[in-house]
Structure formats: structure tokens, C-alpha cells
Tab-separated table of C-alpha atoms in Angstrom:
chain	number	residue	atom	x	y	z
A	10	MET	CA	-28.630	-4.724	-9.278
A	11	GLY	CA	-25.618	-2.761	-8.810
A	12	ALA	CA	-22.911	-2.825	-6.266
A	13	SER	CA	-21.602	-0.602	-4.516
A	14	VAL	CA	-21.018	2.476	-1.603
A	15	LYS	CA	-22.607	1.715	1.507
A	16	SER	CA	-23.359	3.363	4.818
A	17	ASN	CA	-23.425	3.756	8.504
A	18	MET	CA	-26.477	2.992	9.985
A	19	ARG	CA	-27.251	6.873	11.103
A	20	ALA	CA	-30.853	5.862	11.832
A	21	GLY	CA	-31.227	2.461	12.581
A	22	GLY	CA	-27.759	0.903	13.979
A	23	ARG	CA	-24.476	0.288	12.949
A	24	ARG	CA	-23.383	-1.185	9.715
A	25	PRO	CA	-23.500	-4.918	9.297
A	26	GLY	CA	-20.094	-6.596	10.619
A	27	LEU	CA	-18.447	-3.423	9.576
A	28	ALA	CA	-16.524	-0.678	11.402
A	29	LYS	CA	-17.946	2.794	11.380
A	30	GLY	CA	-16.016	5.440	9.669
A	31	ARG	CA	-14.748	6.463	6.119
A	32	ILE	CA	-12.070	5.931	3.774
A	33	SER	CA	-10.174	8.753	2.015
A	34	ALA	CA	-10.134	8.540	-1.697
A	35	ALA	CA	-6.432	7.246	-2.839
A	36	LEU	CA	-4.798	5.256	-5.277
A	37	SER	CA	-2.504	4.492	-2.923
A	38	SER	CA	0.355	3.716	-5.089
A	39	PRO	CA	3.885	5.301	-3.867
A	40	ALA	CA	4.693	6.444	-7.185
A	41	SER	CA	1.770	8.260	-7.672
A	42	ALA	CA	1.150	12.271	-8.013
A	43	SER	CA	-1.218	13.415	-5.432
A	44	SER	CA	-3.111	16.233	-4.413
A	45	VAL	CA	-5.030	17.219	-0.931
A	46	ARG	CA	-8.018	19.409	-1.066
A	47	GLY	CA	-10.403	19.988	1.593
A	48	GLY	CA	-9.352	16.285	3.267
A	49	VAL	CA	-9.990	14.195	0.182
A	50	THR	CA	-6.983	12.891	-1.303
A	51	ARG	CA	-7.089	12.553	-5.044
A	52	ARG	CA	-4.650	10.539	-6.968
A	53	ARG	CA	-3.855	9.886	-10.304
A	54	THR	CA	-1.252	6.639	-11.391
A	55	PRO	CA	1.467	8.327	-13.734
A	56	VAL	CA	1.796	6.945	-17.072
A	57	PRO	CA	3.752	3.783	-16.710
A	58	LYS	CA	7.221	4.231	-18.351
A	59	ASN	CA	7.108	1.710	-21.087
A	60	PRO	CA	6.414	2.069	-24.928
A	61	THR	CA	3.795	-0.641	-24.756
A	62	ALA	CA	1.576	1.513	-22.459
A	63	LEU	CA	3.134	4.855	-23.837
A	64	LYS	CA	1.387	4.276	-27.288
A	65	PHE	CA	-2.239	4.299	-25.963
A	66	GLY	CA	-1.973	8.000	-25.612
A	67	LEU	CA	-4.951	10.236	-26.522
A	68	THR	CA	-3.079	11.750	-29.431
A	69	ARG	CA	-5.684	10.197	-32.213
A	70	ALA	CA	-8.920	10.149	-32.287
A	71	GLU	CA	-8.984	6.187	-32.331
A	72	ARG	CA	-6.715	3.344	-31.193
A	73	THR	CA	-7.289	-0.374	-30.606
A	74	VAL	CA	-5.999	-1.693	-27.671
A	75	GLU	CA	-4.824	-5.421	-28.020
A	76	ALA	CA	-4.415	-7.289	-24.281
A	77	LYS	CA	-4.699	-10.983	-22.659
A	78	ALA	CA	-8.550	-11.936	-22.175
A	79	LEU	CA	-9.773	-15.371	-20.730
A	80	SER	CA	-7.999	-18.058	-21.666
A	81	THR	CA	-11.166	-19.399	-23.189
A	82	GLU	CA	-11.688	-16.730	-25.512
A	83	GLU	CA	-9.961	-15.363	-28.427
A	84	LYS	CA	-8.242	-11.939	-27.754
A	85	PRO	CA	-10.300	-8.703	-27.720
A	86	GLY	CA	-9.560	-5.350	-29.105
A	87	VAL	CA	-11.136	-2.200	-27.910
A	88	THR	CA	-11.338	0.792	-29.981
A	89	LEU	CA	-10.694	3.746	-27.499
A	90	ASP	CA	-12.230	6.942	-29.008
A	91	ASN	CA	-12.861	11.027	-27.693
A	92	SER	CA	-16.925	10.801	-28.248
A	93	GLY	CA	-17.366	11.506	-24.791
A	94	LYS	CA	-14.361	14.042	-24.141
A	95	GLY	CA	-15.178	16.965	-21.778
A	96	LYS	CA	-17.831	15.072	-19.578
A	97	ARG	CA	-17.242	14.615	-16.023
A	98	VAL	CA	-18.564	11.460	-15.161
A	99	LEU	CA	-18.770	10.396	-11.210
A	100	VAL	CA	-19.869	6.542	-10.727
A	101	VAL	CA	-20.813	5.745	-7.568
A	102	GLY	CA	-20.425	2.027	-6.997
A	103	GLY	CA	-18.171	1.768	-9.580
A	104	ASP	CA	-16.234	-1.265	-7.818
A	105	GLY	CA	-19.029	-3.150	-8.428
A	106	TYR	CA	-20.432	-5.806	-11.114
A	107	CYS	CA	-22.507	-3.176	-13.446
A	108	GLY	CA	-20.318	-0.052	-12.153
A	109	TRP	CA	-17.010	-1.751	-12.961
A	110	ALA	CA	-17.642	-2.174	-16.731
A	111	SER	CA	-19.900	1.252	-16.884
A	112	ALA	CA	-17.007	3.070	-15.729
A	113	LEU	CA	-14.713	1.237	-18.111
A	114	HIS	CA	-17.013	1.670	-20.717
A	115	LEU	CA	-17.460	5.449	-20.514
A	116	SER	CA	-13.539	5.351	-20.071
A	117	ALA	CA	-12.808	4.083	-23.056
A	118	ARG	CA	-14.866	6.806	-24.796
A	119	GLY	CA	-12.910	9.523	-23.480
A	120	TYR	CA	-15.694	10.363	-20.569
A	121	GLU	CA	-13.416	12.024	-17.956
A	122	VAL	CA	-14.381	9.080	-15.185
A	123	ALA	CA	-14.248	8.687	-11.122
A	124	ILE	CA	-15.431	6.083	-9.241
A	125	MET	CA	-16.615	6.698	-5.647
A	126	ASP	CA	-17.132	3.380	-3.426
A	127	SER	CA	-16.683	2.331	0.141
A	128	LEU	CA	-15.254	-1.418	-1.083
A	129	VAL	CA	-18.277	-2.498	1.202
A	130	ARG	CA	-19.503	-4.788	-1.627
A	131	ARG	CA	-16.181	-7.212	-1.011
A	132	GLY	CA	-17.340	-7.146	2.953
A	133	TRP	CA	-20.365	-8.658	2.581
A	134	ASP	CA	-18.719	-11.385	0.821
A	135	GLN	CA	-16.182	-11.680	3.944
A	136	GLN	CA	-19.490	-11.398	6.535
A	137	LEU	CA	-21.161	-13.955	4.761
A	138	GLY	CA	-18.458	-16.150	3.662
A	139	TYR	CA	-19.150	-15.590	-0.015
A	140	ASP	CA	-17.003	-14.823	-3.196
A	141	SER	CA	-17.102	-14.347	-6.499
A	142	LEU	CA	-16.367	-17.401	-9.205
A	143	THR	CA	-14.001	-15.004	-11.186
A	144	PRO	CA	-10.981	-13.707	-9.226
A	145	ILE	CA	-11.660	-10.153	-8.901
A	146	SER	CA	-8.713	-8.019	-7.929
A	147	SER	CA	-8.236	-5.166	-5.947
A	148	ILE	CA	-9.643	-1.435	-7.252
A	149	HIS	CA	-6.341	0.196	-6.992
A	150	LYS	CA	-5.207	-2.716	-9.129
A	151	ARG	CA	-7.762	-2.614	-11.270
A	152	VAL	CA	-7.432	0.933	-12.092
A	153	ALA	CA	-3.669	0.684	-12.385
A	154	LYS	CA	-3.920	-1.802	-14.978
A	155	TRP	CA	-6.307	0.080	-17.056
A	156	LYS	CA	-3.837	3.233	-17.173
A	157	GLU	CA	-1.388	0.808	-17.662
A	158	LEU	CA	-3.033	-0.690	-20.937
A	159	THR	CA	-4.703	2.423	-22.195
A	160	GLY	CA	-3.061	5.229	-20.747
A	161	ARG	CA	-6.568	6.704	-19.337
A	162	ASP	CA	-7.060	7.630	-15.737
A	163	ILE	CA	-9.480	6.963	-13.618
A	164	THR	CA	-9.952	9.133	-10.344
A	165	LEU	CA	-11.085	6.782	-7.299
A	166	TYR	CA	-12.489	8.773	-4.140
A	167	LEU	CA	-12.985	5.584	-1.519
A	168	GLY	CA	-15.528	6.508	0.955
A	169	ASP	CA	-19.231	6.274	1.870
A	170	ILE	CA	-21.882	8.283	0.396
A	171	CYS	CA	-24.239	8.539	3.343
A	172	ASP	CA	-21.326	10.380	5.230
A	173	PHE	CA	-22.271	13.830	3.812
A	174	GLU	CA	-18.917	15.656	4.514
A	175	PHE	CA	-16.860	13.224	2.591
A	176	LEU	CA	-19.260	12.947	-0.161
A	177	ALA	CA	-19.210	17.074	-0.405
A	178	GLU	CA	-15.896	17.483	-0.093
A	179	ALA	CA	-15.210	15.331	-3.099
A	180	TRP	CA	-18.114	16.378	-4.829
A	181	LYS	CA	-16.757	20.083	-5.331
A	182	GLN	CA	-13.366	18.564	-6.358
A	183	PHE	CA	-14.502	16.051	-9.099
A	184	GLU	CA	-17.908	18.795	-9.836
A	185	PRO	CA	-19.286	15.937	-12.115
A	186	GLU	CA	-21.574	16.966	-14.768
A	187	HIS	CA	-22.979	13.532	-14.845
A	188	VAL	CA	-23.427	11.224	-11.787
A	189	VAL	CA	-24.401	7.469	-12.293
A	190	HIS	CA	-25.919	6.316	-8.919
A	191	PHE	CA	-25.149	2.361	-8.634
A	192	GLY	CA	-24.207	2.894	-4.794
A	193	GLU	CA	-26.940	0.924	-3.062
A	194	GLN	CA	-27.301	-2.397	-1.062
A	195	ARG	CA	-28.835	-4.487	-4.413
A	196	SER	CA	-29.265	-7.677	-3.070
A	197	ALA	CA	-33.365	-8.821	-2.485
A	198	PRO	CA	-32.238	-11.434	-0.166
A	199	TYR	CA	-29.818	-10.000	1.885
A	200	SER	CA	-32.317	-7.568	2.912
A	201	MET	CA	-34.609	-10.215	3.892
A	202	LEU	CA	-32.004	-12.248	6.020
A	203	ASP	CA	-32.677	-10.479	9.578
A	204	ARG	CA	-34.057	-7.567	10.790
A	205	GLU	CA	-30.602	-5.749	11.101
A	206	ARG	CA	-29.999	-6.059	7.268
A	207	ALA	CA	-33.282	-5.064	6.409
A	208	VAL	CA	-33.245	-1.753	8.364
A	209	TYR	CA	-29.515	-1.364	6.698
A	210	THR	CA	-30.785	-1.595	3.581
A	211	GLN	CA	-33.454	0.843	4.131
A	212	VAL	CA	-31.565	3.289	5.764
A	213	ASN	CA	-28.089	3.065	3.613
A	214	ASN	CA	-30.176	3.107	-0.240
A	215	VAL	CA	-32.460	5.898	0.752
A	216	SER	CA	-30.186	8.143	2.759
A	217	GLY	CA	-27.205	7.719	0.441
A	218	THR	CA	-29.443	9.077	-2.944
A	219	ILE	CA	-30.802	11.931	-0.722
A	220	ASN	CA	-26.988	12.818	-0.260
A	221	ILE	CA	-26.659	12.942	-3.837
A	222	LEU	CA	-29.555	14.782	-4.571
A	223	TYR	CA	-28.468	17.752	-1.866
A	224	ALA	CA	-25.017	17.439	-3.368
A	225	MET	CA	-26.681	18.087	-6.820
A	226	LYS	CA	-28.415	20.847	-5.804
A	227	GLU	CA	-26.289	22.996	-3.385
A	228	PHE	CA	-23.091	22.353	-5.499
A	229	THR	CA	-23.814	21.508	-8.958
A	230	PRO	CA	-27.404	22.236	-9.524
A	231	ASP	CA	-27.065	21.299	-13.867
A	232	CYS	CA	-25.615	17.734	-13.107
A	233	HIS	CA	-27.142	14.890	-14.337
A	234	MET	CA	-28.322	11.739	-12.116
A	235	VAL	CA	-28.421	8.761	-14.095
A	236	LYS	CA	-29.980	6.086	-11.061
A	237	LEU	CA	-30.087	2.578	-11.070
A	238	GLY	CA	-33.701	1.582	-10.407
A	239	THR	CA	-35.338	-2.380	-11.051
A	240	MET	CA	-37.815	-3.442	-12.920
A	241	GLY	CA	-38.799	-5.329	-9.415
A	242	GLU	CA	-40.671	-2.076	-8.214
A	243	TYR	CA	-43.299	-2.724	-10.373
A	244	GLY	CA	-43.672	-6.194	-8.974
A	245	THR	CA	-46.141	-8.755	-11.351
A	246	PRO	CA	-49.504	-6.531	-11.816
A	247	ASN	CA	-52.266	-7.587	-14.296
A	248	ILE	CA	-51.624	-5.330	-16.369
A	249	ASP	CA	-49.062	-3.932	-19.195
A	250	ILE	CA	-45.935	-2.338	-17.132
A	251	GLU	CA	-45.326	0.942	-18.938
A	252	GLU	CA	-42.174	2.944	-18.464
A	253	GLY	CA	-42.679	4.427	-14.772
A	254	TYR	CA	-45.698	6.768	-15.669
A	255	LEU	CA	-49.294	5.595	-16.355
A	256	ASP	CA	-52.249	7.606	-17.962
A	257	ILE	CA	-55.312	7.502	-15.875
A	258	THR	CA	-59.049	8.273	-15.731
A	259	HIS	CA	-61.079	8.136	-12.778
A	260	ASN	CA	-64.311	9.222	-12.339
A	261	GLY	CA	-64.422	11.387	-15.835
A	262	ARG	CA	-60.780	13.193	-14.591
A	263	SER	CA	-57.652	12.341	-16.575
A	264	ASP	CA	-54.187	12.692	-15.108
A	265	THR	CA	-50.404	10.998	-15.800
A	266	LEU	CA	-49.373	9.317	-12.465
A	267	PRO	CA	-46.135	7.220	-11.661
A	268	TYR	CA	-46.877	3.710	-12.098
A	269	PRO	CA	-48.288	1.633	-9.126
A	270	LYS	CA	-45.276	0.150	-7.423
A	271	GLN	CA	-45.271	-3.390	-5.615
A	272	GLY	CA	-41.796	-4.000	-4.126
A	273	ASN	CA	-41.449	-7.964	-2.982
A	274	SER	CA	-38.467	-7.097	-0.771
A	275	PHE	CA	-36.751	-5.019	1.613
A	276	TYR	CA	-34.559	-3.888	-0.991
A	277	HIS	CA	-37.223	-3.306	-3.871
A	278	LEU	CA	-39.057	-0.905	-1.536
A	279	SER	CA	-35.890	0.732	-0.695
A	280	LYS	CA	-35.677	1.358	-4.400
A	281	ILE	CA	-39.520	2.642	-4.213
A	282	HIS	CA	-38.794	5.412	-1.678
A	283	ASP	CA	-35.963	6.425	-4.047
A	284	SER	CA	-37.881	6.833	-6.470
A	285	THR	CA	-40.422	8.854	-5.109
A	286	ASN	CA	-37.788	11.205	-3.451
A	287	MET	CA	-36.181	11.641	-6.828
A	288	ILE	CA	-39.550	12.980	-8.436
A	289	PHE	CA	-40.042	15.523	-5.226
A	290	CYS	CA	-36.239	16.708	-5.346
A	291	ALA	CA	-36.617	16.581	-9.578
A	292	LYS	CA	-39.691	18.989	-9.397
A	293	THR	CA	-38.446	21.036	-6.090
A	294	TRP	CA	-35.297	21.714	-7.301
A	295	GLY	CA	-35.511	21.751	-10.782
A	296	LEU	CA	-32.410	19.006	-11.010
A	297	LYS	CA	-32.170	16.262	-13.867
A	298	VAL	CA	-32.570	12.926	-13.087
A	299	THR	CA	-33.136	10.041	-15.336
A	300	ASP	CA	-33.977	6.576	-13.554
A	301	LEU	CA	-33.342	3.440	-15.093
A	302	ASN	CA	-35.670	0.320	-13.975
A	303	GLN	CA	-33.098	-2.361	-15.066
A	304	GLY	CA	-34.232	-5.874	-15.507
A	305	VAL	CA	-31.933	-8.979	-14.641
A	306	VAL	CA	-28.300	-8.409	-15.747
A	307	TYR	CA	-26.301	-11.803	-16.808
A	308	GLY	CA	-22.788	-12.029	-18.414
A	309	VAL	CA	-19.373	-10.962	-17.084
A	310	LYS	CA	-17.373	-9.999	-19.757
A	311	THR	CA	-17.514	-6.591	-21.869
A	312	ASP	CA	-14.788	-5.692	-24.782
A	313	GLU	CA	-12.799	-3.577	-21.877
A	314	THR	CA	-13.246	-6.204	-18.718
A	315	ALA	CA	-12.100	-8.754	-21.149
A	316	LEU	CA	-8.643	-6.917	-21.820
A	317	ASP	CA	-7.008	-8.769	-18.785
A	318	GLU	CA	-7.566	-10.938	-16.148
A	319	THR	CA	-6.901	-7.968	-13.863
A	320	LEU	CA	-10.013	-6.321	-15.154
A	321	ILE	CA	-12.550	-8.987	-14.890
A	322	ASN	CA	-15.242	-8.969	-13.538
A	323	ARG	CA	-17.109	-10.402	-10.621
A	324	LEU	CA	-19.465	-13.410	-10.989
A	325	ASP	CA	-21.361	-14.296	-8.382
A	326	TYR	CA	-23.661	-17.609	-8.047
A	327	ASP	CA	-24.276	-18.141	-4.380
A	328	SER	CA	-28.350	-17.645	-3.246
A	329	VAL	CA	-27.814	-13.921	-2.149
A	330	PHE	CA	-26.016	-11.944	-4.410
A	331	GLY	CA	-26.260	-14.622	-7.330
A	332	THR	CA	-28.542	-13.237	-10.217
A	333	ALA	CA	-30.801	-15.924	-11.971
A	334	LEU	CA	-28.948	-17.052	-15.615
A	335	ASN	CA	-25.695	-16.384	-14.019
A	336	ARG	CA	-26.618	-19.267	-11.114
A	337	PHE	CA	-28.010	-21.449	-13.594
A	338	VAL	CA	-24.948	-21.180	-16.150
A	339	ILE	CA	-22.521	-21.865	-13.016
A	340	GLN	CA	-24.698	-24.472	-11.801
A	341	ALA	CA	-24.362	-26.540	-15.011
A	342	ALA	CA	-20.889	-25.847	-15.136
A	343	VAL	CA	-19.853	-27.295	-11.836
A	344	GLY	CA	-22.525	-30.542	-12.008
A	345	HIS	CA	-24.604	-29.067	-9.599
A	346	PRO	CA	-28.935	-29.369	-10.957
A	347	ILE	CA	-30.060	-25.843	-11.894
A	348	THR	CA	-32.402	-24.892	-9.215
A	349	VAL	CA	-35.570	-23.820	-10.046
A	350	TYR	CA	-37.918	-21.945	-7.260
A	351	GLY	CA	-41.001	-23.494	-6.889
A	352	LYS	CA	-43.130	-23.601	-10.268
A	353	GLY	CA	-40.794	-21.617	-12.412
A	354	GLY	CA	-43.175	-19.621	-14.407
A	355	GLN	CA	-41.477	-16.363	-12.113
A	356	THR	CA	-40.752	-14.041	-15.416
A	357	ARG	CA	-38.435	-11.050	-15.437
A	358	GLY	CA	-36.760	-8.807	-17.810
A	359	PHE	CA	-33.101	-9.874	-18.701
A	360	LEU	CA	-30.086	-7.771	-20.554
A	361	ASP	CA	-26.934	-8.347	-21.395
A	362	ILE	CA	-24.108	-6.624	-19.364
A	363	ARG	CA	-22.641	-5.141	-22.786
A	364	ASP	CA	-26.509	-3.892	-23.076
A	365	THR	CA	-26.325	-2.339	-19.313
A	366	VAL	CA	-23.194	-0.085	-19.840
A	367	ARG	CA	-24.550	0.802	-23.594
A	368	CYS	CA	-27.578	1.944	-21.756
A	369	ILE	CA	-25.803	4.039	-19.277
A	370	GLN	CA	-24.639	6.052	-21.778
A	371	LEU	CA	-27.301	6.515	-23.523
A	372	ALA	CA	-28.722	8.187	-21.158
A	373	ILE	CA	-25.695	9.948	-20.214
A	374	ASP	CA	-25.806	11.541	-23.535
A	375	ASN	CA	-29.376	12.306	-24.001
A	376	PRO	CA	-29.905	13.757	-20.144
A	377	ALA	CA	-33.517	14.405	-18.712
A	378	GLU	CA	-35.119	17.793	-18.609
A	379	SER	CA	-34.886	19.821	-15.394
A	380	GLY	CA	-37.626	19.506	-13.327
A	381	LYS	CA	-39.042	16.007	-14.437
A	382	MET	CA	-37.722	12.442	-13.450
A	383	ARG	CA	-37.646	10.339	-16.390
A	384	VAL	CA	-38.268	7.139	-16.283
A	385	MET	CA	-36.751	4.135	-18.842
A	386	ASN	CA	-37.250	0.153	-18.555
A	387	GLN	CA	-33.576	-0.990	-19.004
A	388	PHE	CA	-34.023	-4.660	-20.268
A	389	THR	CA	-34.066	-6.339	-23.780
A	390	GLU	CA	-35.924	-9.695	-23.319
A	391	GLN	CA	-38.575	-11.593	-21.068
A	392	PHE	CA	-37.898	-14.853	-19.894
A	393	SER	CA	-39.536	-17.009	-17.120
A	394	VAL	CA	-37.360	-19.063	-15.193
A	395	ASN	CA	-38.228	-22.476	-16.761
A	396	GLU	CA	-37.541	-20.752	-20.226
A	397	LEU	CA	-33.866	-19.871	-19.009
A	398	ALA	CA	-33.251	-23.232	-16.993
A	399	SER	CA	-34.265	-25.479	-20.662
A	400	LEU	CA	-31.871	-22.774	-23.011
A	401	VAL	CA	-28.807	-23.797	-20.207
A	402	GLN	CA	-29.470	-27.389	-20.176
A	403	LYS	CA	-29.544	-26.845	-24.344
A	404	VAL	CA	-26.357	-25.186	-24.437
A	405	GLY	CA	-24.560	-27.343	-21.692
A	406	ASN	CA	-25.839	-30.690	-23.383
A	407	THR	CA	-23.609	-29.357	-26.655
A	408	LEU	CA	-20.311	-28.898	-24.043
A	409	ASP	CA	-21.052	-32.459	-22.968
A	410	LEU	CA	-21.909	-31.191	-19.785
A	411	ASP	CA	-24.637	-33.424	-17.625
A	412	VAL	CA	-27.210	-30.691	-17.025
A	413	GLN	CA	-30.308	-31.452	-14.740
A	414	ILE	CA	-32.976	-29.326	-13.533
A	415	THR	CA	-34.908	-29.631	-9.989
A	416	SER	CA	-37.472	-27.925	-8.407
A	417	VAL	CA	-36.519	-26.611	-5.120
A	418	PRO	CA	-38.612	-24.685	-2.674
A	419	ASN	CA	-39.188	-20.748	-3.179
A	420	PRO	CA	-37.302	-18.913	-0.356
A	421	ARG	CA	-39.905	-15.767	-1.792
A	422	ILE	CA	-43.011	-14.593	-1.582
A	423	GLU	CA	-44.316	-14.180	-4.791
A	424	ALA	CA	-46.344	-15.523	-7.903
A	425	GLU	CA	-44.976	-18.463	-9.313
A	426	GLU	CA	-47.423	-18.027	-12.163
A	427	HIS	CA	-48.596	-14.763	-13.483
A	428	TYR	CA	-49.099	-12.277	-16.780
A	429	TYR	CA	-45.810	-10.129	-17.516
A	430	ASN	CA	-45.308	-7.631	-20.227
A	431	ALA	CA	-43.557	-4.672	-19.446
A	432	LYS	CA	-42.787	-1.628	-22.502
A	433	ASN	CA	-39.351	-0.785	-23.057
A	434	SER	CA	-38.818	1.373	-25.979
A	435	LYS	CA	-37.375	4.326	-24.612
A	436	LEU	CA	-33.739	3.298	-24.503
A	437	LYS	CA	-34.437	1.482	-28.047
A	438	ASP	CA	-35.126	4.944	-29.612
A	439	LEU	CA	-32.468	6.529	-28.522
A	440	GLY	CA	-30.420	3.831	-30.074
A	441	LEU	CA	-29.877	0.671	-28.301
A	442	ALA	CA	-29.372	-2.697	-30.035
A	443	PRO	CA	-29.498	-5.069	-27.708
A	444	HIS	CA	-27.194	-8.329	-27.953
A	445	LEU	CA	-29.946	-11.024	-27.180
A	446	LEU	CA	-29.911	-14.415	-25.670
A	447	GLY	CA	-28.485	-16.893	-27.764
A	448	ASP	CA	-26.604	-20.324	-27.675
A	449	ALA	CA	-23.303	-18.813	-28.770
A	450	LEU	CA	-23.559	-15.957	-25.567
A	451	LEU	CA	-24.604	-19.088	-23.191
A	452	ASP	CA	-21.570	-21.218	-24.518
A	453	SER	CA	-19.228	-18.534	-23.872
A	454	LEU	CA	-20.453	-18.031	-20.327
A	455	LEU	CA	-20.933	-21.375	-19.688
A	456	LYS	CA	-16.682	-21.742	-20.669
A	457	VAL	CA	-15.911	-19.113	-18.208
A	458	ALA	CA	-17.563	-20.783	-15.674
A	459	VAL	CA	-15.961	-24.121	-16.453
A	460	GLU	CA	-12.501	-22.254	-16.193
A	461	TYR	CA	-13.239	-21.502	-12.496
A	462	LYS	CA	-15.410	-24.133	-11.590
A	463	ASP	CA	-12.809	-25.030	-8.829
A	464	ARG	CA	-13.564	-22.186	-7.065
A	465	CYS	CA	-17.543	-22.869	-6.674
A	466	ASP	CA	-18.242	-23.593	-2.773
A	467	HIS	CA	-21.241	-26.192	-3.592
A	468	GLU	CA	-22.821	-25.291	0.016
A	469	LEU	CA	-23.595	-21.652	-1.095
A	470	ILE	CA	-25.921	-22.618	-3.848
A	471	LEU	CA	-29.164	-23.534	-2.079
A	472	PRO	CA	-30.834	-20.916	-0.902
A	473	ALA	CA	-30.035	-19.607	2.587
A	474	ASN	CA	-32.752	-17.765	3.813
A	475	ALA	CA	-36.572	-17.674	3.324
A	476	TRP	CA	-38.652	-14.535	3.464
A	477	GLY	CA	-40.823	-16.138	5.942
A	478	SER	CA	-38.367	-16.502	8.475
A	479	SER	CA	-36.574	-13.262	8.614
A	480	GLY	CA	-36.681	-12.468	12.341
A	481	VAL	CA	-34.587	-10.008	14.746
A	482	SER	CA	-31.789	-12.806	15.430
A	483	ARG	CA	-28.906	-12.117	13.438
A	484	HIS	CA	-28.616	-14.231	10.485
A	485	PHE	CA	-25.305	-15.706	10.624
A	486	VAL	CA	-22.384	-17.044	8.054
A	487	GLY	CA	-23.434	-20.591	6.737
A	488	GLU	CA	-26.737	-20.495	7.995
A	489	LYS	CA	-29.804	-22.087	6.400
A	490	ALA	CA	-33.173	-20.899	7.052
A	491	ASN	CA	-36.280	-22.870	6.219
A	492	LYS	CA	-39.706	-21.642	5.007
């Protein structure tokens, strides 16, 4: 789910395909103001010297920004306000799909935002020969454009959270009151490519989260962590899925225990380890922790990312990093049959990227209690894979697209027909008003995909690896593995 800040593999070998070392935090603009403290460079881009940018200062509580958007959409507007003023939020993994959208959403609402990222997600694309369907700008250009359009700073700390020296220096400098943790290897298929990437995923994700927990304990014990988990931790049990905890009566005695977890990949298992560690640290050190078990996210546009093409979010369509609905939409747009894995009865929770950013804000504004890990299931609707494919086909046909659906061998080891009923009331109780999946949204997403369809490499659409074939040999670019 979130993309991100990654580590050297201290306990399990080197980072796959990347050089060892850490990157200092910086906005590498020669004109930017900078300060150095404790080895971490923190830079802010100066306010652009042009009337258009200067008028978006903070002298009024609300301003509306209008700018260039995707050519397929009307020009949007973003209302800037100060509802989050005075709250410092560190977004770990802020260059990724969910992290970038969340960072802009929070900045637009007046939170003081910093992004921490090692930019390794971009490196994985180079490693495997993949690319986003949408052209994404560098993080430096993104942040500078946001400053130009809104007058609001986002501080960058570029480095690896598994390097505790870097993390501690940046942490003490920014002193976050909330940390939003997207910074993990977030792909189940990537974790199943081979032994090296399985070990990397577990070491990177688990050790990075432990480092953040220690930074909270040592430097900002009142800081609140909002951690992106996944609904995949639960698996597909034959009972209802509760929000994190289950009331149990056994042999005449009752208790409330963490809901049983059944991870289906080394990625999902790393998230389960995270949850266990966070429960322990919250209880032992009195920390405030919220675990958001997120469903499958779809969409590419939020009000903020649609302001200018420089701010556009990534849109993955390959079989390793692409998620179900986004992949189906892109396949329809480029004339490739929609690839349903197996029988297509696999059912999951889904949500719009616009609801992801809103959930993050709600979690920040309503922090967890000290000493307990709160769990909220972050999704808005449930669909089977077959239902999603049919929805995309229906809307695609209205756009004169010849949308076909085909079943391909399932590369995953999973139930293809099963019971699934997950609870998701806590975020709605806090005020979430969901954007439900409908024809208008699919129409918009299909048009974006059509606009950039020439960037699609059809060779990357079919599954690159199967769970059963994951082995000790390294998986190379372009290699296809059979089940």
C-alpha cells in the first residue's frame, strides 16, 4: 500500500540493486535558504518573486488556488485554510503514492509538513524496468511547484529510516507531533520475487518501524504515530473481520485480544510483525499509536495533485506494484484484456485515494490514547475481482473502448471464492464521508489512462512471478516465472 523510505539490509544483506549509504536531506536549489544542524541539511525554497505566487500567502484564513490540471479535466481549485496550523507532521514515505497525496492534503490545511524519504521506490522501477503510467516529477520539483502555487513550505529529509543516526538527527530537528508512516516496501508480489527481496522486505519494514518507535520514545514521547497497515493482515477468515481486536470467550473466561492474522506474503507478514511490535511499544512505553489497516487504493487524483502536472501522482499498472482497479482501468484504456486472476471471486476492501488522505487527517486530529494501539479498518466498499472487472468494462464501453475480460492463472496462493465481511465504522464515526466508486469516477480515471496510454509497456501487464516459484535465485528484469 504506501511507497517510501527504505533501508540497507543490516540483518539480511544489502539492499537489492542499490548502493549502500544514506542521503542528506535537502531541497537542492542553489537559491534556497538552508541550515545545517547535527549533520542533517534542512532547506526551504524561498517564496517565488512573482505576483501570482506571492498572493497565496497566509495572511487570510482561506484562499482558493487555481492552476493547470490534467487536460482531461476542468481546472480545479484548492481551498487553503489553517485548520491544522501549529501541528507538525512528519510524513515518512512522502514521495510515494499515498504519502505524496497525504503530504499535500495536510499542507493545504495548514499543518507544518515535512517529508522523509530515501526515494528508493523510484529505484525499484529502474531495477525491474517499470515506470508509472503518469510522468512523475522529481521530489524537488514537486515541492518547489507546491511552494510556487500555494506559498506553503514542505521540508525534505532525504535519507533512510533504517539508518538510525540519520533518523535521529532529522527527528530532533523537526520534532514532529505526529508521524505518518508510509515508509515501507509495500508490494506483496515484490516480496515474493525471490529470497533476497523477501528478506529485504521483512528487515526493511520491521526495523524501520522499530527505529521510529525508538525515536518517539527517546525524543518526542508525546508524538502520535499514524501507521499504514493493510487489510491483508487479516487474510480471508470465515468469520467477520473486526477492527483490530476480537472479544473472545473460551472455557468460561472472556478477553479482548488482537484479531488473528493470516498474512499471504512476506510483505503481509512484515505488517503483522509491525502491528505486534507497535502493541508492545505502546503498552511498554506509553506511546500513542494508530494502526490504519488500509484496503486497496484506487485513483490518481486529489484536489491538490491535480493542480499542476508537476504534482501529478504515480499510477502503476505493472503486475508487481499496480493494484487491482488501477490495473484494470489501464488495461481497458490500452486495449489489453482485463486480467482476472483465477476464478475472480477474491473479495477485498477498496477506497478512493481522496478518502485515504482524509482518513490520515482524521487520525491526526483524533489521536490515540497513550499506552494503547488503536486499530481502524480503512476502506469504504467491498468488491470481488469479477465485480471490478465488470464495472470497468461497463464504463469503458460507454467511451467506445473495446473492453474484454480474460481469466489468467492465479500467481498467488489464495482462496478464489470465500466469505468476506469486514467492519469499518470507526473512521466513519470520526467524520469520514466516503467517495463511493461510480461511473463518473471510473470515467475520469479511464480518461487519464487514455491520455497517457502511449507510456504503457504491454509486456509488464501479465504476472511476472508466482508465489510458488519464489526461490533463492535472483529475479531479473523482464523474467517471467511460472507457477
